[in-house]
PDB file of C-alpha atoms in Angstrom:
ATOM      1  CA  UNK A   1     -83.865 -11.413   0.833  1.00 96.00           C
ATOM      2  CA  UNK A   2     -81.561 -10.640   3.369  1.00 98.00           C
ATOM      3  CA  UNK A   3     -83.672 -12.512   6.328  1.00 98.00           C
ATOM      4  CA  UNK A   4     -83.298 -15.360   3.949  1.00 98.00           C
ATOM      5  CA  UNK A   5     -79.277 -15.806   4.611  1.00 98.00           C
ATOM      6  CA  UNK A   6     -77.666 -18.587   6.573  1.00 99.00           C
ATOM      7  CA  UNK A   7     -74.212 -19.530   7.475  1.00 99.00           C
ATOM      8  CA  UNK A   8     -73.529 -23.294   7.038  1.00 98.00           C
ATOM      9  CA  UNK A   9     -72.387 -24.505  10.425  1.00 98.00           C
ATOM     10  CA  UNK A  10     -70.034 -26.925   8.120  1.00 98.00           C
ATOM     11  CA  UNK A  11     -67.971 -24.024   7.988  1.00 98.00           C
ATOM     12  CA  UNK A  12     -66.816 -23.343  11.630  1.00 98.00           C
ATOM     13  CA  UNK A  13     -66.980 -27.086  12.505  1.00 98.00           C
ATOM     14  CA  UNK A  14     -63.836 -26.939  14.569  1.00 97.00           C
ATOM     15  CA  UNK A  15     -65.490 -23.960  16.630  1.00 98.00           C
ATOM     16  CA  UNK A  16     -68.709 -25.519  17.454  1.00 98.00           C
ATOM     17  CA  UNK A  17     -66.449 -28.280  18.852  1.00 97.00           C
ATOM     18  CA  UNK A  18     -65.378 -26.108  21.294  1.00 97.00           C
ATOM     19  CA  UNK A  19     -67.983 -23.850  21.976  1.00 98.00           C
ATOM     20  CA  UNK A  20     -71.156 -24.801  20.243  1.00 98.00           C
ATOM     21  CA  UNK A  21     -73.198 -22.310  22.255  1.00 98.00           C
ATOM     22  CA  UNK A  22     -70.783 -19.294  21.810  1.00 98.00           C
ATOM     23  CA  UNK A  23     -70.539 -19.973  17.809  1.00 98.00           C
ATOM     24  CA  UNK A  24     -74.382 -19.743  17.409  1.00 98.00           C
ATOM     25  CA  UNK A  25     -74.660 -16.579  19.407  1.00 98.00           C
ATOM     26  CA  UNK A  26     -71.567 -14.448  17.663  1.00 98.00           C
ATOM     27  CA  UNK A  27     -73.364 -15.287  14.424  1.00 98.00           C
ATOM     28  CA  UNK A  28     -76.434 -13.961  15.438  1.00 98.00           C
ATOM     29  CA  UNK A  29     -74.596 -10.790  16.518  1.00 98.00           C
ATOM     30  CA  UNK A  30     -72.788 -10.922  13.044  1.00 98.00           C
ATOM     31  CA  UNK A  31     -76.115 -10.418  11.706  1.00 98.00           C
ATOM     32  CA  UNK A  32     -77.039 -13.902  10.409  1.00 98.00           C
ATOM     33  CA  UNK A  33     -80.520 -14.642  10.386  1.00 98.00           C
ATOM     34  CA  UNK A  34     -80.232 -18.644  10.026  1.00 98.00           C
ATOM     35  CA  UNK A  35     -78.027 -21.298  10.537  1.00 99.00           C
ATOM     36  CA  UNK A  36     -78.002 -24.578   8.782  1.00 99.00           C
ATOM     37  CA  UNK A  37     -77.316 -27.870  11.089  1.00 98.00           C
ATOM     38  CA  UNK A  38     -73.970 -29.984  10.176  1.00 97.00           C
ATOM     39  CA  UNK A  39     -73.585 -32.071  13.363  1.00 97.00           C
ATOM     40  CA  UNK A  40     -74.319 -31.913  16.996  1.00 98.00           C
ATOM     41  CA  UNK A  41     -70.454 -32.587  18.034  1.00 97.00           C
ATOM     42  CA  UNK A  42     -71.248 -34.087  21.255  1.00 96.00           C
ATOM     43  CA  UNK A  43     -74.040 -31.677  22.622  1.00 98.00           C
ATOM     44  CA  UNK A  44     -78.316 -32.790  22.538  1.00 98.00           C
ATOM     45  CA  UNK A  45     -80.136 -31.428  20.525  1.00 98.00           C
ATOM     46  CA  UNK A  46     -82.166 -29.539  22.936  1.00 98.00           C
ATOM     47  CA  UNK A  47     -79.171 -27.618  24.036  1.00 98.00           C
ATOM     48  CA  UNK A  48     -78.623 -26.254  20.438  1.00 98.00           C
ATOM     49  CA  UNK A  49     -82.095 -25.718  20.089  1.00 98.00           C
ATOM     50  CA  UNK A  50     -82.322 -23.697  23.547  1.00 98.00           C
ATOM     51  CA  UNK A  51     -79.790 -21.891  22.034  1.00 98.00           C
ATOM     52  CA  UNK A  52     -81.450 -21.171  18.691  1.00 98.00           C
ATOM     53  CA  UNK A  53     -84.808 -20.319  20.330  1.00 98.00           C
ATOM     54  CA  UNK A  54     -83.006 -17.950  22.753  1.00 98.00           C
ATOM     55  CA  UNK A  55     -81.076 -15.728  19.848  1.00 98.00           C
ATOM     56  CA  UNK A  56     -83.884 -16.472  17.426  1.00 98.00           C
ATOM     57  CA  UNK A  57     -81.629 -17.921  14.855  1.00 98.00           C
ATOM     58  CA  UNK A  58     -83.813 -19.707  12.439  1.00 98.00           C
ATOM     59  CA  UNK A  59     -82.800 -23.291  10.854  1.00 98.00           C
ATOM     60  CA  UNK A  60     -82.174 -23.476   6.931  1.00 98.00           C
ATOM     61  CA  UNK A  61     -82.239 -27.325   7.221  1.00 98.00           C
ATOM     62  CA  UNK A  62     -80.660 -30.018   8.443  1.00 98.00           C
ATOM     63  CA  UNK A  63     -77.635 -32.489   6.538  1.00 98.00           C
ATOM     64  CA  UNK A  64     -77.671 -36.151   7.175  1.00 98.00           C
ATOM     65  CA  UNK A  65     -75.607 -38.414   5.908  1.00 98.00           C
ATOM     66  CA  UNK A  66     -77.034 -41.316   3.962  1.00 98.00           C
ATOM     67  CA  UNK A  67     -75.876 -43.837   6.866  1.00 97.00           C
ATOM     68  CA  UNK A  68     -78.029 -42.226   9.107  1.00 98.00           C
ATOM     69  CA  UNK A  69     -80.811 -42.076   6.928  1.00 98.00           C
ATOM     70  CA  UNK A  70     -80.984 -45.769   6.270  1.00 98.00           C
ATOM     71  CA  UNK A  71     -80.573 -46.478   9.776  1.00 98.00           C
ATOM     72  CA  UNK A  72     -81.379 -44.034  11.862  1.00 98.00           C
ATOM     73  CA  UNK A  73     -83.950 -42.236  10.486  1.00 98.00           C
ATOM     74  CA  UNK A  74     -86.378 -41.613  13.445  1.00 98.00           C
ATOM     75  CA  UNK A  75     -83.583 -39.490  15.256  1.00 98.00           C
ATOM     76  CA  UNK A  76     -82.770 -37.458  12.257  1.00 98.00           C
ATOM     77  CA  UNK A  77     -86.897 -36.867  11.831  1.00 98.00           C
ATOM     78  CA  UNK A  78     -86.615 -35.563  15.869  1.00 98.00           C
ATOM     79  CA  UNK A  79     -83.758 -33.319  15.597  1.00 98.00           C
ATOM     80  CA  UNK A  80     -85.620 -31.817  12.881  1.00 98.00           C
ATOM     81  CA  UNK A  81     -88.624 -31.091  14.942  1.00 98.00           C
ATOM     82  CA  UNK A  82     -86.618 -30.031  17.564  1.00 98.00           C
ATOM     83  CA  UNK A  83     -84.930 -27.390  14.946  1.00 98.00           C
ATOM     84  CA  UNK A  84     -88.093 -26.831  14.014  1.00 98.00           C
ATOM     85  CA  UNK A  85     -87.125 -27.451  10.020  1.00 98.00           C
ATOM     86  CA  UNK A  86     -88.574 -29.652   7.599  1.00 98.00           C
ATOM     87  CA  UNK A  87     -86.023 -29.778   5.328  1.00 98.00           C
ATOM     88  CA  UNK A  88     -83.226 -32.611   5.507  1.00 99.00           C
ATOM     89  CA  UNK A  89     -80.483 -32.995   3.510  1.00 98.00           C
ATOM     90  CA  UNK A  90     -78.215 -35.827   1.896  1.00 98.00           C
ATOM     91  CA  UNK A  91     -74.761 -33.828   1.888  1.00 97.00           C
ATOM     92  CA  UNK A  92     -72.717 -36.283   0.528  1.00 93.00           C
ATOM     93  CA  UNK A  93     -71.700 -39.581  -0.889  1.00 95.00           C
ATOM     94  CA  UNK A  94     -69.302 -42.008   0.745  1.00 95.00           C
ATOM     95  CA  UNK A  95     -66.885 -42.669  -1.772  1.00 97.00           C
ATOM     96  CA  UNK A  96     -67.194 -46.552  -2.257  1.00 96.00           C
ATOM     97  CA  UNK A  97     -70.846 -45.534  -3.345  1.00 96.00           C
ATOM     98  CA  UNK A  98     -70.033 -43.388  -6.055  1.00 97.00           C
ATOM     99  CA  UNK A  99     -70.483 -45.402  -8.764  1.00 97.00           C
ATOM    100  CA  UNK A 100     -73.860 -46.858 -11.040  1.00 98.00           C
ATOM    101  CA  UNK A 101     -75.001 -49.006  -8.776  1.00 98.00           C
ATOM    102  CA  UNK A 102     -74.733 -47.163  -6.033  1.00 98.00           C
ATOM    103  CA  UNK A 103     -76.230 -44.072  -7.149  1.00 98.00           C
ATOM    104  CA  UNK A 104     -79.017 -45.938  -8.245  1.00 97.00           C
ATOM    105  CA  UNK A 105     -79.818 -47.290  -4.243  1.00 98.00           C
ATOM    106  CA  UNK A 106     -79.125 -43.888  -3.377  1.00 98.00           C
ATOM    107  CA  UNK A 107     -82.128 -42.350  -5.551  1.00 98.00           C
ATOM    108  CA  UNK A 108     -84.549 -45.184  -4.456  1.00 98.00           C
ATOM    109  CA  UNK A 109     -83.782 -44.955  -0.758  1.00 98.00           C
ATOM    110  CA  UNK A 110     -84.195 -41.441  -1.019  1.00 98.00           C
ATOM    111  CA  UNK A 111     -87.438 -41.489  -2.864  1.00 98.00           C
ATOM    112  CA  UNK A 112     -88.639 -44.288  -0.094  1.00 98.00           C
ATOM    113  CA  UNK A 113     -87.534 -41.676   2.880  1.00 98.00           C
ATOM    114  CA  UNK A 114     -89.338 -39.051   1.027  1.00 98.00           C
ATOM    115  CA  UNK A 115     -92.172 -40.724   0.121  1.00 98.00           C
ATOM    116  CA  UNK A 116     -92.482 -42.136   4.225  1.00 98.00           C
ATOM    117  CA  UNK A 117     -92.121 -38.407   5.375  1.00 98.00           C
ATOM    118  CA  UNK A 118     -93.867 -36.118   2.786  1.00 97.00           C
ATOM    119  CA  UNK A 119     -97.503 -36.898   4.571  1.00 97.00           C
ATOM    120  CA  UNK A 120     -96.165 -34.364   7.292  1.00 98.00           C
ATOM    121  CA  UNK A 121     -94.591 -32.087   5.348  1.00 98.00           C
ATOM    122  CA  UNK A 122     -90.972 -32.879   5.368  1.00 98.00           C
ATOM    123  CA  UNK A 123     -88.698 -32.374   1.808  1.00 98.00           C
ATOM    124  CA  UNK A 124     -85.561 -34.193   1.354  1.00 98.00           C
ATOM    125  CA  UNK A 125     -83.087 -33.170  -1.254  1.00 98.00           C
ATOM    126  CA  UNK A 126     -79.575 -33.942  -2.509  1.00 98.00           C
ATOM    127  CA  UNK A 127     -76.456 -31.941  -2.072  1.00 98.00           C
ATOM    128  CA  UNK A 128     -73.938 -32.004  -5.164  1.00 98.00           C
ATOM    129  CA  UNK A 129     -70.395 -31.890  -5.196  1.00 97.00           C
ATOM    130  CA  UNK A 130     -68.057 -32.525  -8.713  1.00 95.00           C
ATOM    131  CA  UNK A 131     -67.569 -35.965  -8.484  1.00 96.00           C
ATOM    132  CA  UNK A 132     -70.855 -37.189  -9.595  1.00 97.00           C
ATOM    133  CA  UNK A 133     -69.994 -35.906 -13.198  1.00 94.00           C
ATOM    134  CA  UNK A 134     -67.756 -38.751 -13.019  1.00 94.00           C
ATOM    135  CA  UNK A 135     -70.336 -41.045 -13.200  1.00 97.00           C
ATOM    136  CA  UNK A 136     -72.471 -41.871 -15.612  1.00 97.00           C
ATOM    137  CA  UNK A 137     -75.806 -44.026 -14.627  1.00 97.00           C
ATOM    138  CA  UNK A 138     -79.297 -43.762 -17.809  1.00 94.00           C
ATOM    139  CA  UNK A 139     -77.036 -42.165 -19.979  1.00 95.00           C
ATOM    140  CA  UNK A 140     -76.496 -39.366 -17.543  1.00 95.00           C
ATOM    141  CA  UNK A 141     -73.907 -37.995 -15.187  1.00 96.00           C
ATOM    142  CA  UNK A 142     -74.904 -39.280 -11.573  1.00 97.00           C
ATOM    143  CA  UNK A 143     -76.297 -35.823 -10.460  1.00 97.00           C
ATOM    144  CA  UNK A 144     -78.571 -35.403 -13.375  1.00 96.00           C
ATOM    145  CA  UNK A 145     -79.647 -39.133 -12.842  1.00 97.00           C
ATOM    146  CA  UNK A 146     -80.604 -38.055  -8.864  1.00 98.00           C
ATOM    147  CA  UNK A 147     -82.145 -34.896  -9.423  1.00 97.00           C
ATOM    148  CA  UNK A 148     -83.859 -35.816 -12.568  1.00 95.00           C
ATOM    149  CA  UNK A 149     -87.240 -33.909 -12.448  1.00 89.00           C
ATOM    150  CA  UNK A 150     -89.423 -37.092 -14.249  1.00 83.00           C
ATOM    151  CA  UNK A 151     -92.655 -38.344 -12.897  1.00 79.00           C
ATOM    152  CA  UNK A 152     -92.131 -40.328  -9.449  1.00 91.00           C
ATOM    153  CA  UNK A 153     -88.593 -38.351  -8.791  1.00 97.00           C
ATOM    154  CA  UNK A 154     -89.056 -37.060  -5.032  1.00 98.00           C
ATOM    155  CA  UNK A 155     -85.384 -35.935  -4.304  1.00 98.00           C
ATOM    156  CA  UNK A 156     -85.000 -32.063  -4.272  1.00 98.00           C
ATOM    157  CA  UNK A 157     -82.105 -29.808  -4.791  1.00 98.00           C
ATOM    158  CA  UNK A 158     -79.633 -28.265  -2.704  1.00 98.00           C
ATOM    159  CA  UNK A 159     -77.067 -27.236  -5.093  1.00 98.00           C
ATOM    160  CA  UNK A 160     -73.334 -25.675  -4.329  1.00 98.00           C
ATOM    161  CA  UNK A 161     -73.017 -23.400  -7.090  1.00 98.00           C
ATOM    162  CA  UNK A 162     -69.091 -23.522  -6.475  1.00 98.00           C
ATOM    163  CA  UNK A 163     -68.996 -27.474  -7.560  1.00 98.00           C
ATOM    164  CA  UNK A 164     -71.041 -26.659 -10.371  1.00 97.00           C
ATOM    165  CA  UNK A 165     -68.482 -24.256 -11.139  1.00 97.00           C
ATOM    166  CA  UNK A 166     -65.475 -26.780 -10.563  1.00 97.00           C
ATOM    167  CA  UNK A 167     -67.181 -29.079 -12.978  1.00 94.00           C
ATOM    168  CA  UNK A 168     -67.283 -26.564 -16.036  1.00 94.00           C
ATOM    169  CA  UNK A 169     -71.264 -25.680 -15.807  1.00 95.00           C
ATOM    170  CA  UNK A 170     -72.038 -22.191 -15.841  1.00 97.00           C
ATOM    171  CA  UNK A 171     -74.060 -21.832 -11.629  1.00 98.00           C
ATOM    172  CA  UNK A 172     -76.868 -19.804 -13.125  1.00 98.00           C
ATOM    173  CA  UNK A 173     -77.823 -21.507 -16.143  1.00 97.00           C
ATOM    174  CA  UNK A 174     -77.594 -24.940 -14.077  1.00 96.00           C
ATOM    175  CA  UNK A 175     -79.492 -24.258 -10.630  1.00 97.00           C
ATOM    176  CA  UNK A 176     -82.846 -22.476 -13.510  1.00 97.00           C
ATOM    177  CA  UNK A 177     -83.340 -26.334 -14.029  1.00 95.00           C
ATOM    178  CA  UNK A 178     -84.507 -26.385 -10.672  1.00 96.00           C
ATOM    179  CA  UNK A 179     -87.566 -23.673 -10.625  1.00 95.00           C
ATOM    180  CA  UNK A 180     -89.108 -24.160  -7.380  1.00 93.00           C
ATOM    181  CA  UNK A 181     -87.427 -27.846  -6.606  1.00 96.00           C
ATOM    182  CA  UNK A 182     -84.348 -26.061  -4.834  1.00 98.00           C
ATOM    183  CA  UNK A 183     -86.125 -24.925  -1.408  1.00 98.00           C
ATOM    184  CA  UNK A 184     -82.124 -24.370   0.001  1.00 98.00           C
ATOM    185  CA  UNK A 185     -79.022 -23.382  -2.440  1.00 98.00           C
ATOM    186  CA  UNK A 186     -75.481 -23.185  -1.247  1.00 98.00           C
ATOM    187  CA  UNK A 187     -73.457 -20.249  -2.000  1.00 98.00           C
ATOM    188  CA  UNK A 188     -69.816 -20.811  -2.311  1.00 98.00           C
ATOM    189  CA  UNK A 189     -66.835 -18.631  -4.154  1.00 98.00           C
ATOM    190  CA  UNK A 190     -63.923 -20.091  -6.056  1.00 98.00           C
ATOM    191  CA  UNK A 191     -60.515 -18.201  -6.114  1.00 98.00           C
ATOM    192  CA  UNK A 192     -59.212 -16.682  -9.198  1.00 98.00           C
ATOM    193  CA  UNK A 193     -56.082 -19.326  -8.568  1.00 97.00           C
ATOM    194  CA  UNK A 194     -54.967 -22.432 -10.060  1.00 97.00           C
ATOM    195  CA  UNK A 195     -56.006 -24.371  -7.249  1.00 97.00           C
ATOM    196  CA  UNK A 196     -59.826 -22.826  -7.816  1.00 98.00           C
ATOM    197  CA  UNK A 197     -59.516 -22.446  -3.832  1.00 98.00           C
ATOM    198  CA  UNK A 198     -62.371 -21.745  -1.237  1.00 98.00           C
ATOM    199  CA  UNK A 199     -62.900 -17.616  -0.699  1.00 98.00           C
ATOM    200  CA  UNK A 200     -65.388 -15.700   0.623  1.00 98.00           C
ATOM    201  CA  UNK A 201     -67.999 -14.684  -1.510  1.00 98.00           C
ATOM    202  CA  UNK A 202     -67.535 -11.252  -3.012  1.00 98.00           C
ATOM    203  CA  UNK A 203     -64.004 -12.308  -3.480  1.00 98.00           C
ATOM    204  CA  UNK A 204     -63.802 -14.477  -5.772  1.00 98.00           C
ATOM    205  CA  UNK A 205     -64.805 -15.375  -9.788  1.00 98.00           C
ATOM    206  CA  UNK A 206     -68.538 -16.154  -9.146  1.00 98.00           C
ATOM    207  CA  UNK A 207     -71.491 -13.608  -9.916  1.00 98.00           C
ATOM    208  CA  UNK A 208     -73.722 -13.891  -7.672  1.00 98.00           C
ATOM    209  CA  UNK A 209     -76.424 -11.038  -8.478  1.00 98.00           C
ATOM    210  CA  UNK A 210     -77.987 -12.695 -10.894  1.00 98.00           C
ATOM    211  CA  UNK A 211     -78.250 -16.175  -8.672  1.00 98.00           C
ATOM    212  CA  UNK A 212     -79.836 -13.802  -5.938  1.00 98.00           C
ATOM    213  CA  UNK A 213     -82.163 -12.442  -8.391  1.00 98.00           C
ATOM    214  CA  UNK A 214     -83.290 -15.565 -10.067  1.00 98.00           C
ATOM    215  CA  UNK A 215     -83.709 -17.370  -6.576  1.00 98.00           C
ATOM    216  CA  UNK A 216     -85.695 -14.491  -5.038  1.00 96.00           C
ATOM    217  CA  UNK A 217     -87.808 -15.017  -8.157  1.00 96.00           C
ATOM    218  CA  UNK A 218     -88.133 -19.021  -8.472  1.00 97.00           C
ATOM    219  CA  UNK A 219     -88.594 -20.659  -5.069  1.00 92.00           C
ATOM    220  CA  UNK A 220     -85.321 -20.130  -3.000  1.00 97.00           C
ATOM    221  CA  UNK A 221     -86.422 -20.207   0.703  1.00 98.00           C
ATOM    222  CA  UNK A 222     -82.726 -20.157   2.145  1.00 98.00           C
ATOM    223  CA  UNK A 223     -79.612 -19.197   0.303  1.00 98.00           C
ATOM    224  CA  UNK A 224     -77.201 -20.857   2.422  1.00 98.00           C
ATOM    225  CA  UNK A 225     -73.517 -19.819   2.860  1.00 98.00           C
ATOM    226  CA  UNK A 226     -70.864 -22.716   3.116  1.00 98.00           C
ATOM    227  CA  UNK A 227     -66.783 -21.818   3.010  1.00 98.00           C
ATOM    228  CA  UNK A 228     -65.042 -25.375   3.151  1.00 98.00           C
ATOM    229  CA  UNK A 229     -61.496 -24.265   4.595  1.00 98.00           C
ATOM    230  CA  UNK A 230     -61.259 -20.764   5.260  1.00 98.00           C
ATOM    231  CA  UNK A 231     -57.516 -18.415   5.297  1.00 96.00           C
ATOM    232  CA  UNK A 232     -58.145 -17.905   9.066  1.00 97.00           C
ATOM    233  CA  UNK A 233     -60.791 -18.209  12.182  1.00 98.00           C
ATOM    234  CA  UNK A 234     -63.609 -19.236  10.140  1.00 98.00           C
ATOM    235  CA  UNK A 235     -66.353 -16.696  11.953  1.00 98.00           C
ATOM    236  CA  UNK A 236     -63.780 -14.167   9.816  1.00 98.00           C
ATOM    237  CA  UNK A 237     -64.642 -15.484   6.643  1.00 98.00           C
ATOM    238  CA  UNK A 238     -68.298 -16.072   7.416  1.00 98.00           C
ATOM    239  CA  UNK A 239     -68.250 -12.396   8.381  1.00 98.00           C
ATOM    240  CA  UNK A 240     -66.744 -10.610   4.910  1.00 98.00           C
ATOM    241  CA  UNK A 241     -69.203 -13.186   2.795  1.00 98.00           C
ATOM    242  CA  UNK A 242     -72.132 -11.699   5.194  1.00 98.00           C
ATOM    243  CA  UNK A 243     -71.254  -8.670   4.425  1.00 98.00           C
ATOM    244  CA  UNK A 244     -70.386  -9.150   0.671  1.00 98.00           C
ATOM    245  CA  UNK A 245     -73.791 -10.382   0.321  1.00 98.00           C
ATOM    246  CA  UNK A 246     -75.857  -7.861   1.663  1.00 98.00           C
ATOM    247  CA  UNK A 247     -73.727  -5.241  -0.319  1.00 98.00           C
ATOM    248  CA  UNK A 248     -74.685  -7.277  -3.534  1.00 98.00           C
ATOM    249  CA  UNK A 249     -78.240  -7.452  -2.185  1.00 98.00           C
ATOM    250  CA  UNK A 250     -78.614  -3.757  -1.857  1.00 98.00           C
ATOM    251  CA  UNK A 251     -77.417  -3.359  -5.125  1.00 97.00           C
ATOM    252  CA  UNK A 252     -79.919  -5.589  -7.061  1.00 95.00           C
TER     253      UNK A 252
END
């Protein structure tokens, strides 16, 4: 399980900024087998992908925001050739979207882009946050209505087990809807604060184990580690969850 880690490039945006190049190879030195793509922040995509192919860094996917999926689909599809992944991710919903009628576009473009891409193998899924449960679209909150596993439905999963946390949903019992529908899960810690603040995992309220276990078990290719805002320099943070992990891996 442990080749199966990746640190969420989200979380060191303001490093790869600087130093794109430089962030890629101190994680692979941390011991991080995969990275998952975030942005390009002003550098090609063969530059990044020199660099991946030089450290051997594998790609856990690719996010894409829904903008450039509707319009700009046929770069998205290249950079993930180039990053030699063929899984691409929705990370997010622009707020004036969030609400029925919007959610509902959002599932049938998604669906369409699947649908156009799943002839050569490509998978595109959905990542949640908590503001979806403040929707309701079939009788549903909005992230059941996307993810909904009925006939037809072609989204997958990428779920942040620290948002299903936020909204009140026990992470284990939520992501076992998603037997093997979830090729990429985020892994995320909350606090033990009134604020329910970003930590590192290992240090905060959520039990991982038994997420490990169950995604080892049920079709979890990439268990992908995302810290929002970290306390300090962000590689620091990525670090201690790295190492958290494989301490809770070892003890499974």
């Amino acid at each position: 399980m442990k080749q199966n880690l990746a640190a969420q490039l989200f979380t060191v945006r303001d490093l790869l900024r600087e130093d794109y190049p430089g962030v890629l190879r101190e994680l692979k030195d941390m011991g991080w087998p995969g990275v998952q793509i975030s942005g390009l922040f002003d550098y090609s995509k063969e530059e990044i992908a020199a660099v991946l192919n030089e450290t051997g860094l594998k790609t856990a996917g690719l996010h894409a925001g829904i903008d450039r999926l509707r319009n700009d689909l046929q770069s998205v599809v290249e950079e993930a050739d180039t990053f030699q992944t063929k899984d691409i991710i929705c990370p997010y919903v622009p707020e004036d979207l969030r609400h029925e009628e919007g959610y509902r576009k959002l599932k049938e473009d998604l669906n369409a882009i699947a649908g156009k891409l799943e002839k050569d193998g490509y998978r595109i899924s959905y990542h949640n946050h908590d503001f979806e449960a403040q929707t309701q679209v079939n009788g549903k909150n909005a992230l059941d209505f996307l993810l909904d596993p009925g006939e037809g439905n072609k989204i997958l999963a990428e779920i942040d087990v620290y948002w299903v946390k936020k909204s009140g949903l026990d992470p284990l019992e939520y992501v076992k809807q998603f037997k093997d529908r979830m090729p990429i899960v985020h892994l995320k810690d909350m606090a033990d604060n009134t604020e329910q603040s970003f930590t590192e995992i290992g240090n905060g309220i959520i039990d991982f184990a038994p997420i490990l276990r169950w995604g080892e078990q049920n079709g979890i290719e990439w268990f992908a580690v995302e810290q929002d805002t970290c306390p300090g320099n962000p590689l620091e943070s990525l670090a201690v969850s790295l190492n958290n992990l494989n301490r809770i891996i070892d003890g499974l």
